[in-house]
């Protein structure tokens, strides 16, 4: 029996060995490398007119790695002038197709600039099962002259702001223009970070008009850049844009414009707002220093200090301001049915007899009609009030949550109770009728500065006397400076001589000590008495 078992096992091992000899592992073997076909035609100039047409197809004879091999192909394009390369695409097919527009964009990634003719090399690699890679038998060449689709409608002198020059990307560059032909180029540029840049000629990018100019942290943002004929560059201060005029909810008050938002992708300033059939203008930084209206000689474009812009029909609009077209600026207005809020809420209460439509009822304003309202008024002690919006009364739903010092509170809005202010004073009330939330904050005149306990970071609120209409504070000061500021904002601030304070005036010097400081904002005077 033992001998039979041994013979049986031996036979089994021989059978297994025989089976293993029949199993074969595929071995990759390149039998024939891929071969590129010529690009035909081999010379092309890209234009706006032919941008949608097909670029000459890049194709090849497939590589042969043996039966059943799955082959991937990678196409690379190299700019022979600077030796930069980009992967144009990957496929298992034997061709890649592009439009002229797509190829024009692709070539920009290898430093091919508009108006200049370059020689490019197309190379191909094949890969089987991602374990074996081989070059094609050949490479092919073509010549191309790129164009910039952003400049096709510019028929005056223009230049690029080349950030990072000489390594810069014209597809992301902002433009300066000289539409008047006086040798001075101007344009608006968004700088997101500190950087260096050059200004290069738009028609001949090999011609540098200015270089090695720096952007520091003070000039980050949306700024106007000017290049003078002598090659000097000036960078303006960062600007935020808005709309004012009797067509807007802001009226002509430049300090409260309809706010516009900047979109870095479209490079447009946009506001969604109702407009009446009246007039408006665009202004920067809540000031008339920079404002745009229509050019009286060419109403289709905007001009600094130009004519008021007319709204033909009362409606809600999407307004877009385009300031990135090489010195000639435009805007568009598109009617929209996007919901907008009323321009104001009234604040009826015990202080005026609960009459929401009376002239003595305080109002909260929504300048942009975005459902967010605010207003600052004096309320006597123990005043009760509600908000009133087009026939609807809004009170507090649930608890009015005050902070420990009773200077700030938040509450939900709805069909609720009266809101009560136990202490008299000036309060800023804000409401969001979309989110149905509201807040109250005690506010008014404050002193702020290096001499105060909060330095320049935190103002010290003064106390209001409704009889004298003056403000006062008893405070310990350090050697230093201070100013008077309204509602925690620098939009309204007093400095200079105590006998004649001025808006935005110089800081006021003071020595260390404890003082009673009184302010008369109507007379624009103040007194300081050491205690």
Short mmCIF file of C-alpha atoms in Angstrom, two decimals:
data_model
loop_
_atom_site.label_atom_id
_atom_site.label_comp_id
_atom_site.label_asym_id
_atom_site.label_seq_id
_atom_site.Cartn_x
_atom_site.Cartn_y
_atom_site.Cartn_z
CA UNK A 1 0.00 0.00 0.00
CA UNK A 2 2.81 2.39 0.78
CA UNK A 3 4.41 1.74 -2.59
CA UNK A 4 1.11 2.37 -4.41
CA UNK A 5 0.61 5.69 -2.55
CA UNK A 6 4.09 6.82 -3.44
CA UNK A 7 3.56 5.95 -7.11
CA UNK A 8 0.22 7.80 -7.11
CA UNK A 9 1.74 10.99 -5.65
CA UNK A 10 4.59 10.88 -8.10
CA UNK A 11 2.17 10.62 -10.98
CA UNK A 12 0.27 13.65 -9.64
CA UNK A 13 3.40 15.77 -9.49
CA UNK A 14 4.32 14.82 -13.04
CA UNK A 15 0.84 15.80 -14.22
CA UNK A 16 1.07 19.20 -12.51
CA UNK A 17 4.44 19.83 -14.05
CA UNK A 18 3.06 18.99 -17.46
CA UNK A 19 0.13 21.43 -17.02
CA UNK A 20 2.44 24.26 -15.91
CA UNK A 21 4.41 23.87 -19.11
CA UNK A 22 1.24 24.61 -21.10
CA UNK A 23 0.62 28.02 -19.37
CA UNK A 24 2.28 30.93 -21.24
CA UNK A 25 2.52 34.54 -20.04
CA UNK A 26 2.08 37.17 -22.84
CA UNK A 27 5.33 39.01 -23.51
CA UNK A 28 5.01 42.58 -24.88
CA UNK A 29 7.00 43.10 -28.02
CA UNK A 30 6.90 46.27 -30.18
CA UNK A 31 6.54 44.95 -33.68
CA UNK A 32 5.91 48.31 -35.36
CA UNK A 33 6.18 51.85 -33.88
CA UNK A 34 3.46 54.41 -34.57
CA UNK A 35 4.02 56.81 -37.47
CA UNK A 36 2.68 60.36 -37.60
CA UNK A 37 1.04 61.71 -40.75
CA UNK A 38 2.05 65.17 -41.95
CA UNK A 39 -0.04 68.12 -40.78
CA UNK A 40 -1.74 69.43 -43.90
CA UNK A 41 -1.77 72.34 -44.52
CA UNK A 42 1.37 72.87 -42.52
CA UNK A 43 1.05 76.65 -42.21
CA UNK A 44 -1.93 78.46 -40.71
CA UNK A 45 -2.75 81.93 -39.43
CA UNK A 46 -5.47 81.99 -36.79
CA UNK A 47 -8.12 84.71 -37.01
CA UNK A 48 -11.51 85.43 -35.53
CA UNK A 49 -13.07 84.53 -38.90
CA UNK A 50 -11.60 81.01 -39.01
CA UNK A 51 -11.65 80.28 -35.26
CA UNK A 52 -14.58 77.83 -35.49
CA UNK A 53 -13.07 75.88 -38.39
CA UNK A 54 -11.27 72.54 -37.94
CA UNK A 55 -7.53 72.60 -37.37
CA UNK A 56 -5.66 70.14 -39.68
CA UNK A 57 -6.14 66.76 -38.05
CA UNK A 58 -3.23 65.23 -36.14
CA UNK A 59 -3.26 61.53 -37.06
CA UNK A 60 -0.97 58.50 -37.21
CA UNK A 61 -0.58 54.85 -38.10
CA UNK A 62 -1.06 52.84 -34.94
CA UNK A 63 1.74 51.00 -33.16
CA UNK A 64 1.75 47.19 -33.21
CA UNK A 65 2.47 45.50 -29.87
CA UNK A 66 0.99 42.14 -30.85
CA UNK A 67 -2.47 40.73 -30.84
CA UNK A 68 -4.76 41.91 -28.01
CA UNK A 69 -2.53 44.76 -26.79
CA UNK A 70 -4.38 47.89 -25.58
CA UNK A 71 -2.40 50.92 -26.71
CA UNK A 72 -2.63 54.51 -25.38
CA UNK A 73 -1.25 57.47 -27.30
CA UNK A 74 0.01 60.82 -25.97
CA UNK A 75 0.46 63.75 -28.34
CA UNK A 76 2.84 66.56 -27.38
CA UNK A 77 3.36 69.91 -29.10
CA UNK A 78 6.65 71.77 -28.66
CA UNK A 79 7.39 75.40 -29.48
CA UNK A 80 10.74 75.17 -31.23
CA UNK A 81 11.59 78.77 -30.40
CA UNK A 82 11.59 78.38 -26.62
CA UNK A 83 11.49 74.55 -26.32
CA UNK A 84 8.34 74.65 -24.18
CA UNK A 85 5.99 71.69 -24.56
CA UNK A 86 2.39 70.89 -23.75
CA UNK A 87 0.45 67.63 -23.87
CA UNK A 88 -2.18 68.21 -26.56
CA UNK A 89 -4.19 65.12 -25.69
CA UNK A 90 -4.36 61.42 -24.86
CA UNK A 91 -6.38 58.81 -26.75
CA UNK A 92 -6.62 55.16 -27.81
CA UNK A 93 -7.70 56.29 -31.27
CA UNK A 94 -5.32 57.13 -34.13
CA UNK A 95 -6.14 60.84 -34.30
CA UNK A 96 -6.81 64.05 -32.34
CA UNK A 97 -9.11 66.80 -33.61
CA UNK A 98 -9.17 70.48 -32.64
CA UNK A 99 -10.85 73.66 -33.76
CA UNK A 100 -8.59 76.53 -34.66
CA UNK A 101 -9.78 78.30 -31.53
CA UNK A 102 -8.83 75.33 -29.33
CA UNK A 103 -5.41 75.01 -30.92
CA UNK A 104 -4.84 78.76 -30.63
CA UNK A 105 -5.53 78.51 -26.89
CA UNK A 106 -3.28 75.45 -26.58
CA UNK A 107 -0.36 77.17 -28.27
CA UNK A 108 -0.58 80.06 -25.82
CA UNK A 109 0.47 77.58 -23.12
CA UNK A 110 3.85 77.15 -24.81
CA UNK A 111 4.54 80.88 -25.06
CA UNK A 112 3.19 81.52 -28.54
CA UNK A 113 2.16 85.18 -28.64
CA UNK A 114 -0.29 86.90 -31.02
CA UNK A 115 0.93 88.17 -34.39
CA UNK A 116 4.19 86.20 -34.31
CA UNK A 117 4.80 83.08 -36.44
CA UNK A 118 6.23 80.03 -34.71
CA UNK A 119 7.46 76.60 -35.78
CA UNK A 120 5.99 73.72 -33.77
CA UNK A 121 6.90 70.05 -33.52
CA UNK A 122 4.30 67.33 -32.94
CA UNK A 123 5.64 64.22 -31.21
CA UNK A 124 3.85 61.00 -30.24
CA UNK A 125 4.36 58.28 -27.65
CA UNK A 126 2.59 54.92 -27.53
CA UNK A 127 2.12 52.88 -24.38
CA UNK A 128 0.94 49.27 -24.09
CA UNK A 129 -0.61 48.09 -20.82
CA UNK A 130 1.12 51.10 -19.22
CA UNK A 131 4.29 49.04 -18.93
CA UNK A 132 6.05 49.74 -22.21
CA UNK A 133 6.36 53.17 -23.84
CA UNK A 134 7.84 53.97 -27.20
CA UNK A 135 8.31 57.04 -29.36
CA UNK A 136 6.71 57.18 -32.79
CA UNK A 137 8.93 56.62 -35.81
CA UNK A 138 8.87 60.32 -36.61
CA UNK A 139 7.83 63.81 -35.61
CA UNK A 140 6.03 66.33 -37.82
CA UNK A 141 6.06 70.11 -37.95
CA UNK A 142 3.70 72.95 -38.64
CA UNK A 143 3.82 76.74 -38.54
CA UNK A 144 1.16 78.87 -36.92
CA UNK A 145 0.51 82.53 -36.18
CA UNK A 146 -1.73 82.94 -33.09
CA UNK A 147 -4.19 85.78 -32.49
CA UNK A 148 -5.83 87.27 -29.40
CA UNK A 149 -9.65 87.06 -29.59
CA UNK A 150 -9.88 89.81 -26.96
CA UNK A 151 -8.30 92.38 -29.28
CA UNK A 152 -10.04 91.75 -32.61
CA UNK A 153 -12.32 94.78 -32.18
CA UNK A 154 -9.56 97.13 -31.04
CA UNK A 155 -8.52 99.39 -33.91
CA UNK A 156 -6.37 101.75 -31.86
CA UNK A 157 -2.97 101.32 -30.18
CA UNK A 158 -3.00 98.96 -27.21
CA UNK A 159 -0.56 97.16 -24.94
CA UNK A 160 -0.48 94.18 -22.58
CA UNK A 161 0.24 94.33 -18.85
CA UNK A 162 2.61 91.35 -18.78
CA UNK A 163 2.67 90.08 -15.19
CA UNK A 164 5.79 88.02 -14.50
CA UNK A 165 7.53 89.15 -17.70
CA UNK A 166 9.33 87.61 -19.53
CA UNK A 167 7.31 84.51 -18.49
CA UNK A 168 3.78 85.82 -19.02
CA UNK A 169 0.46 84.61 -20.41
CA UNK A 170 -1.25 86.95 -22.86
CA UNK A 171 -4.60 85.14 -22.41
CA UNK A 172 -4.69 86.38 -18.81
CA UNK A 173 -3.13 89.82 -19.39
CA UNK A 174 -5.12 93.02 -18.96
CA UNK A 175 -4.98 95.68 -21.67
CA UNK A 176 -3.99 99.34 -21.76
CA UNK A 177 -5.09 101.51 -24.65
CA UNK A 178 -4.33 104.76 -26.42
CA UNK A 179 -7.63 105.52 -28.18
CA UNK A 180 -6.82 109.24 -28.44
CA UNK A 181 -3.48 108.59 -30.13
CA UNK A 182 -1.59 110.94 -27.80
CA UNK A 183 1.00 108.36 -26.74
CA UNK A 184 -0.49 107.76 -23.27
CA UNK A 185 -1.86 104.29 -22.56
CA UNK A 186 -4.48 103.73 -19.85
CA UNK A 187 -6.45 100.78 -18.58
CA UNK A 188 -7.87 99.05 -15.51
CA UNK A 189 -6.10 96.01 -14.09
CA UNK A 190 -6.92 93.58 -11.28
CA UNK A 191 -3.78 92.77 -9.25
CA UNK A 192 -4.45 89.94 -6.79
CA UNK A 193 -0.99 89.86 -5.28
CA UNK A 194 2.31 91.67 -5.10
CA UNK A 195 4.15 91.14 -8.39
CA UNK A 196 6.28 92.68 -11.11
CA UNK A 197 5.18 93.40 -14.66
CA UNK A 198 6.16 94.85 -18.01
CA UNK A 199 4.08 96.65 -20.62
CA UNK A 200 4.49 95.18 -24.11
CA UNK A 201 3.19 96.48 -27.41
CA UNK A 202 -0.05 94.81 -28.51
CA UNK A 203 0.82 94.69 -32.21
CA UNK A 204 4.40 93.54 -31.66
CA UNK A 205 4.89 91.67 -28.38
CA UNK A 206 8.66 91.67 -28.90
CA UNK A 207 8.58 95.42 -28.27
CA UNK A 208 8.71 96.27 -24.54
CA UNK A 209 7.31 99.71 -23.68
CA UNK A 210 8.16 99.51 -19.96
CA UNK A 211 9.46 96.81 -17.63
CA UNK A 212 10.43 95.94 -14.04
CA UNK A 213 7.48 97.76 -12.48
CA UNK A 214 6.40 96.54 -9.05
CA UNK A 215 2.97 96.12 -7.48
CA UNK A 216 3.09 96.45 -3.68
CA UNK A 217 0.38 95.64 -1.15
CA UNK A 218 -1.03 99.18 -1.36
CA UNK A 219 -1.91 98.66 -5.03
CA UNK A 220 -3.47 95.22 -4.82
CA UNK A 221 -6.99 95.30 -6.21
CA UNK A 222 -8.72 96.90 -9.18
CA UNK A 223 -6.49 99.82 -10.19
CA UNK A 224 -5.96 102.16 -13.12
CA UNK A 225 -2.55 101.83 -14.79
CA UNK A 226 -1.14 104.64 -16.93
CA UNK A 227 1.88 104.52 -19.23
CA UNK A 228 3.16 107.93 -20.34
CA UNK A 229 5.09 108.55 -23.58
CA UNK A 230 8.38 108.71 -21.65
CA UNK A 231 7.92 105.11 -20.47
CA UNK A 232 6.86 105.92 -16.90
CA UNK A 233 4.12 103.87 -15.26
CA UNK A 234 1.65 105.13 -12.64
CA UNK A 235 -0.62 102.85 -10.60
CA UNK A 236 -3.74 104.33 -9.02
CA UNK A 237 -5.33 103.38 -5.73
CA UNK A 238 -7.64 100.33 -5.57
CA UNK A 239 -11.22 101.12 -6.57
CA UNK A 240 -14.66 99.73 -5.80
CA UNK A 241 -17.43 100.74 -8.19
CA UNK A 242 -21.04 101.78 -7.69
CA UNK A 243 -23.97 103.61 -9.27
CA UNK A 244 -25.57 106.90 -8.23
CA UNK A 245 -28.29 109.07 -9.70
CA UNK A 246 -32.00 109.84 -9.45
CA UNK A 247 -32.60 106.60 -11.39
CA UNK A 248 -31.13 104.61 -8.46
CA UNK A 249 -32.26 104.01 -4.91
CA UNK A 250 -29.13 105.91 -3.79
CA UNK A 251 -30.08 109.19 -5.44
CA UNK A 252 -27.11 111.43 -6.20
CA UNK A 253 -25.49 110.76 -2.80
CA UNK A 254 -22.05 109.48 -3.75
CA UNK A 255 -21.49 108.22 -0.20
CA UNK A 256 -24.27 105.63 -0.53
CA UNK A 257 -24.04 104.26 -4.09
CA UNK A 258 -25.65 101.09 -5.39
CA UNK A 259 -22.79 98.65 -4.88
CA UNK A 260 -21.35 96.74 -7.84
CA UNK A 261 -19.50 93.41 -7.59
CA UNK A 262 -16.41 92.43 -9.61
CA UNK A 263 -16.25 89.05 -11.36
CA UNK A 264 -12.66 88.02 -12.06
CA UNK A 265 -13.75 85.52 -14.71
CA UNK A 266 -15.83 87.90 -16.85
CA UNK A 267 -13.90 91.00 -15.69
CA UNK A 268 -17.18 92.85 -15.32
CA UNK A 269 -18.57 94.99 -12.50
CA UNK A 270 -22.20 93.99 -12.02
CA UNK A 271 -25.23 95.26 -10.09
CA UNK A 272 -28.74 93.83 -10.08
CA UNK A 273 -30.99 96.73 -9.16
CA UNK A 274 -34.25 98.48 -9.99
CA UNK A 275 -33.86 101.73 -11.93
CA UNK A 276 -36.33 104.51 -12.59
CA UNK A 277 -36.66 106.22 -15.98
CA UNK A 278 -34.17 108.92 -14.99
CA UNK A 279 -30.37 109.30 -14.95
CA UNK A 280 -27.29 107.74 -13.31
CA UNK A 281 -23.50 107.55 -13.44
CA UNK A 282 -20.76 105.12 -12.38
CA UNK A 283 -18.43 106.27 -9.57
CA UNK A 284 -15.37 104.79 -7.84
CA UNK A 285 -14.76 104.69 -4.09
CA UNK A 286 -17.85 106.75 -3.21
CA UNK A 287 -16.25 109.86 -4.68
CA UNK A 288 -16.71 112.08 -7.73
CA UNK A 289 -12.95 112.04 -8.37
CA UNK A 290 -13.40 109.10 -10.74
CA UNK A 291 -16.79 108.90 -12.45
CA UNK A 292 -17.96 107.70 -15.84
CA UNK A 293 -20.82 108.91 -18.01
CA UNK A 294 -21.36 108.87 -21.76
CA UNK A 295 -18.85 110.48 -24.10
CA UNK A 296 -20.67 113.39 -25.74
CA UNK A 297 -18.75 112.77 -28.98
CA UNK A 298 -19.34 109.02 -28.92
CA UNK A 299 -22.30 108.07 -26.69
CA UNK A 300 -21.64 104.33 -27.15
CA UNK A 301 -18.58 104.54 -24.89
CA UNK A 302 -17.96 105.92 -21.42
CA UNK A 303 -15.82 108.91 -20.53
CA UNK A 304 -14.40 110.30 -17.32
CA UNK A 305 -16.80 113.03 -16.12
CA UNK A 306 -19.10 112.30 -19.05
CA UNK A 307 -22.80 113.00 -19.52
CA UNK A 308 -25.45 111.41 -17.28
CA UNK A 309 -26.65 108.01 -18.50
CA UNK A 310 -30.36 107.70 -19.29
CA UNK A 311 -32.66 104.86 -18.23
CA UNK A 312 -35.50 104.63 -20.76
CA UNK A 313 -37.92 102.51 -18.74
CA UNK A 314 -38.50 101.91 -15.03
CA UNK A 315 -37.58 98.28 -14.40
CA UNK A 316 -35.15 95.97 -12.61
CA UNK A 317 -31.86 95.60 -14.53
CA UNK A 318 -28.65 93.63 -14.61
CA UNK A 319 -26.10 96.39 -15.18
CA UNK A 320 -22.59 95.41 -16.30
CA UNK A 321 -19.67 97.82 -16.41
CA UNK A 322 -16.76 96.79 -18.67
CA UNK A 323 -13.55 98.64 -17.84
CA UNK A 324 -11.06 96.19 -19.38
CA UNK A 325 -11.23 97.04 -23.08
CA UNK A 326 -8.00 98.96 -23.60
CA UNK A 327 -9.11 102.48 -22.73
CA UNK A 328 -12.58 102.49 -24.32
CA UNK A 329 -15.11 101.49 -21.71
CA UNK A 330 -18.72 100.36 -22.11
CA UNK A 331 -21.71 99.18 -20.12
CA UNK A 332 -24.82 97.10 -20.74
CA UNK A 333 -28.30 97.03 -19.18
CA UNK A 334 -30.45 93.92 -19.34
CA UNK A 335 -33.97 93.81 -17.99
CA UNK A 336 -34.51 91.14 -15.38
CA UNK A 337 -37.39 89.70 -13.44
CA UNK A 338 -35.20 88.90 -10.45
CA UNK A 339 -37.09 89.72 -7.29
CA UNK A 340 -36.08 92.95 -5.56
CA UNK A 341 -37.17 94.38 -2.25
CA UNK A 342 -38.81 97.67 -1.41
CA UNK A 343 -36.51 100.65 -0.91
CA UNK A 344 -37.45 101.15 2.74
CA UNK A 345 -39.22 99.87 5.83
CA UNK A 346 -40.86 102.22 8.27
CA UNK A 347 -40.30 101.91 12.02
CA UNK A 348 -43.57 102.94 13.68
CA UNK A 349 -43.59 102.99 17.47
CA UNK A 350 -44.52 104.65 20.73
CA UNK A 351 -42.19 107.57 20.00
CA UNK A 352 -44.49 108.81 17.21
CA UNK A 353 -47.94 107.28 17.74
CA UNK A 354 -47.57 103.98 15.85
CA UNK A 355 -48.37 105.53 12.47
CA UNK A 356 -46.29 103.69 9.83
CA UNK A 357 -46.99 106.17 7.02
CA UNK A 358 -46.45 109.38 8.99
CA UNK A 359 -43.51 111.58 8.03
CA UNK A 360 -42.10 111.35 11.56
CA UNK A 361 -41.81 107.55 11.36
CA UNK A 362 -38.20 106.47 11.08
CA UNK A 363 -37.17 104.58 7.93
CA UNK A 364 -34.73 101.76 7.31
CA UNK A 365 -33.31 101.95 3.79
CA UNK A 366 -32.28 99.27 1.30
CA UNK A 367 -30.16 101.18 -1.17
CA UNK A 368 -29.66 98.19 -3.44
CA UNK A 369 -33.13 96.73 -2.83
CA UNK A 370 -31.51 93.48 -1.73
CA UNK A 371 -33.84 92.82 1.25
CA UNK A 372 -31.23 94.24 3.66
CA UNK A 373 -32.24 97.44 5.45
CA UNK A 374 -30.49 99.77 7.86
CA UNK A 375 -31.07 103.08 9.61
CA UNK A 376 -29.65 105.09 12.54
CA UNK A 377 -31.95 107.20 14.78
CA UNK A 378 -32.35 108.45 18.33
CA UNK A 379 -34.90 106.53 20.41
CA UNK A 380 -36.11 107.83 23.82
CA UNK A 381 -35.96 105.51 26.84
CA UNK A 382 -38.62 102.77 26.97
CA UNK A 383 -39.49 103.13 23.28
CA UNK A 384 -41.42 100.25 21.75
CA UNK A 385 -41.52 99.72 17.98
CA UNK A 386 -42.10 97.31 15.13
CA UNK A 387 -41.12 97.25 11.47
CA UNK A 388 -43.66 97.82 8.72
CA UNK A 389 -43.21 96.59 5.14
CA UNK A 390 -45.93 97.39 2.61
CA UNK A 391 -48.87 96.60 4.87
CA UNK A 392 -47.13 93.89 6.89
CA UNK A 393 -46.20 94.40 10.54
CA UNK A 394 -42.99 92.68 11.70
CA UNK A 395 -42.12 92.17 15.35
CA UNK A 396 -39.79 89.96 17.37
CA UNK A 397 -40.42 86.24 17.32
CA UNK A 398 -39.02 84.76 20.51
CA UNK A 399 -36.43 86.38 22.72
CA UNK A 400 -34.55 89.58 21.90
CA UNK A 401 -31.02 88.48 22.84
CA UNK A 402 -28.96 91.36 24.26
CA UNK A 403 -25.26 91.19 25.05
CA UNK A 404 -24.00 91.73 28.60
CA UNK A 405 -23.59 95.50 28.17
CA UNK A 406 -27.04 95.92 26.59
CA UNK A 407 -25.47 97.56 23.53
CA UNK A 408 -26.24 94.88 20.94
CA UNK A 409 -29.15 92.53 20.32
CA UNK A 410 -30.41 90.07 17.73
CA UNK A 411 -33.86 88.63 17.11
CA UNK A 412 -36.01 86.81 14.58
CA UNK A 413 -38.61 88.74 12.59
CA UNK A 414 -42.20 87.76 12.02
CA UNK A 415 -45.72 88.18 13.32
CA UNK A 416 -44.39 88.86 16.80
CA UNK A 417 -44.17 91.19 19.76
CA UNK A 418 -43.09 94.84 20.05
CA UNK A 419 -39.36 95.45 20.41
CA UNK A 420 -38.46 97.55 23.47
CA UNK A 421 -35.47 99.83 24.09
CA UNK A 422 -35.23 100.51 27.81
CA UNK A 423 -32.31 102.94 27.48
CA UNK A 424 -32.52 106.05 25.36
CA UNK A 425 -29.85 106.56 22.72
CA UNK A 426 -28.84 106.38 19.09
CA UNK A 427 -29.31 102.92 17.65
CA UNK A 428 -28.50 101.31 14.32
CA UNK A 429 -31.25 98.86 13.38
CA UNK A 430 -30.69 96.38 10.57
CA UNK A 431 -33.16 93.90 9.11
CA UNK A 432 -32.98 91.15 6.52
CA UNK A 433 -36.48 90.37 5.30
CA UNK A 434 -35.24 87.43 3.23
CA UNK A 435 -33.73 85.65 6.21
CA UNK A 436 -36.23 87.28 8.61
CA UNK A 437 -33.51 88.36 11.05
CA UNK A 438 -32.80 91.73 12.66
CA UNK A 439 -30.26 93.35 14.96
CA UNK A 440 -29.91 96.45 17.12
CA UNK A 441 -26.64 98.17 18.02
CA UNK A 442 -26.08 101.24 20.15
CA UNK A 443 -24.03 103.70 18.11
CA UNK A 444 -23.15 107.33 17.62
CA UNK A 445 -20.01 109.43 17.97
CA UNK A 446 -16.89 107.83 19.41
CA UNK A 447 -13.28 108.77 19.99
CA UNK A 448 -10.56 106.58 18.56
CA UNK A 449 -6.79 106.79 18.31
CA UNK A 450 -3.43 105.87 19.79
CA UNK A 451 -4.24 107.89 22.94
CA UNK A 452 -7.43 105.89 23.68
CA UNK A 453 -7.72 102.49 25.43
CA UNK A 454 -8.68 100.80 22.15
CA UNK A 455 -5.92 102.49 20.11
CA UNK A 456 -6.87 102.77 16.42
CA UNK A 457 -8.63 99.39 16.41
CA UNK A 458 -11.61 100.04 18.72
CA UNK A 459 -13.50 103.28 19.26
CA UNK A 460 -14.85 104.45 22.64
CA UNK A 461 -18.56 105.32 22.38
CA UNK A 462 -19.60 108.72 23.73
CA UNK A 463 -22.84 109.48 25.63
CA UNK A 464 -25.56 111.56 23.96
CA UNK A 465 -27.54 114.30 25.74
CA UNK A 466 -30.86 114.75 23.89
CA UNK A 467 -31.41 118.18 25.51
CA UNK A 468 -28.11 119.76 24.52
CA UNK A 469 -27.58 117.47 21.49
CA UNK A 470 -23.97 117.10 22.55
CA UNK A 471 -21.83 114.04 23.14
CA UNK A 472 -19.45 113.45 26.06
CA UNK A 473 -17.11 110.90 27.56
CA UNK A 474 -14.91 110.74 30.66
CA UNK A 475 -11.83 108.79 29.69
CA UNK A 476 -8.25 108.05 30.68
CA UNK A 477 -5.90 108.89 27.81
CA UNK A 478 -2.25 108.20 27.00
CA UNK A 479 0.21 110.47 25.22
CA UNK A 480 -0.87 110.24 21.61
CA UNK A 481 -3.52 111.25 19.10
CA UNK A 482 -7.24 110.76 18.55
CA UNK A 483 -10.19 111.69 16.32
CA UNK A 484 -13.99 111.71 16.47
CA UNK A 485 -15.77 109.10 14.35
CA UNK A 486 -19.46 108.43 13.60
CA UNK A 487 -20.97 104.93 13.76
CA UNK A 488 -17.63 103.15 13.71
CA UNK A 489 -16.91 104.28 10.14
CA UNK A 490 -14.30 106.60 8.66
CA UNK A 491 -16.82 107.94 6.15
CA UNK A 492 -17.73 110.59 8.72
CA UNK A 493 -14.91 111.68 11.03
CA UNK A 494 -13.73 114.94 12.60
CA UNK A 495 -10.21 116.12 13.31
CA UNK A 496 -8.17 119.31 13.42
CA UNK A 497 -8.63 122.26 15.77
CA UNK A 498 -11.16 121.78 18.61
CA UNK A 499 -12.62 125.22 17.85
CA UNK A 500 -13.28 124.28 14.23
CA UNK A 501 -13.29 120.56 13.50
CA UNK A 502 -13.29 119.48 9.87
CA UNK A 503 -14.37 116.34 8.05
CA UNK A 504 -11.32 114.12 7.63
CA UNK A 505 -9.17 116.67 9.47
CA UNK A 506 -5.76 115.96 11.09
CA UNK A 507 -5.35 113.83 14.20
CA UNK A 508 -5.73 115.69 17.51
CA UNK A 509 -2.75 115.48 19.91
CA UNK A 510 -3.25 115.00 23.66
CA UNK A 511 -1.12 114.23 26.72
CA UNK A 512 -1.64 111.48 29.27
CA UNK A 513 -4.40 112.08 31.83
CA UNK A 514 -8.10 111.68 32.58
CA UNK A 515 -10.37 114.01 30.62
CA UNK A 516 -13.97 114.99 30.09
CA UNK A 517 -14.32 115.38 26.33
CA UNK A 518 -17.45 117.00 24.87
CA UNK A 519 -18.37 117.18 21.20
CA UNK A 520 -20.90 119.42 19.48
CA UNK A 521 -21.20 117.83 16.00
CA UNK A 522 -23.58 120.52 14.72
CA UNK A 523 -21.17 123.34 15.56
CA UNK A 524 -18.16 121.12 14.80
CA UNK A 525 -16.46 122.08 18.04
CA UNK A 526 -15.18 120.16 21.06
CA UNK A 527 -13.87 120.86 24.56
CA UNK A 528 -11.34 118.88 26.59
CA UNK A 529 -11.29 119.33 30.39
CA UNK A 530 -8.72 117.55 32.54
CA UNK A 531 -10.26 115.91 35.62
#
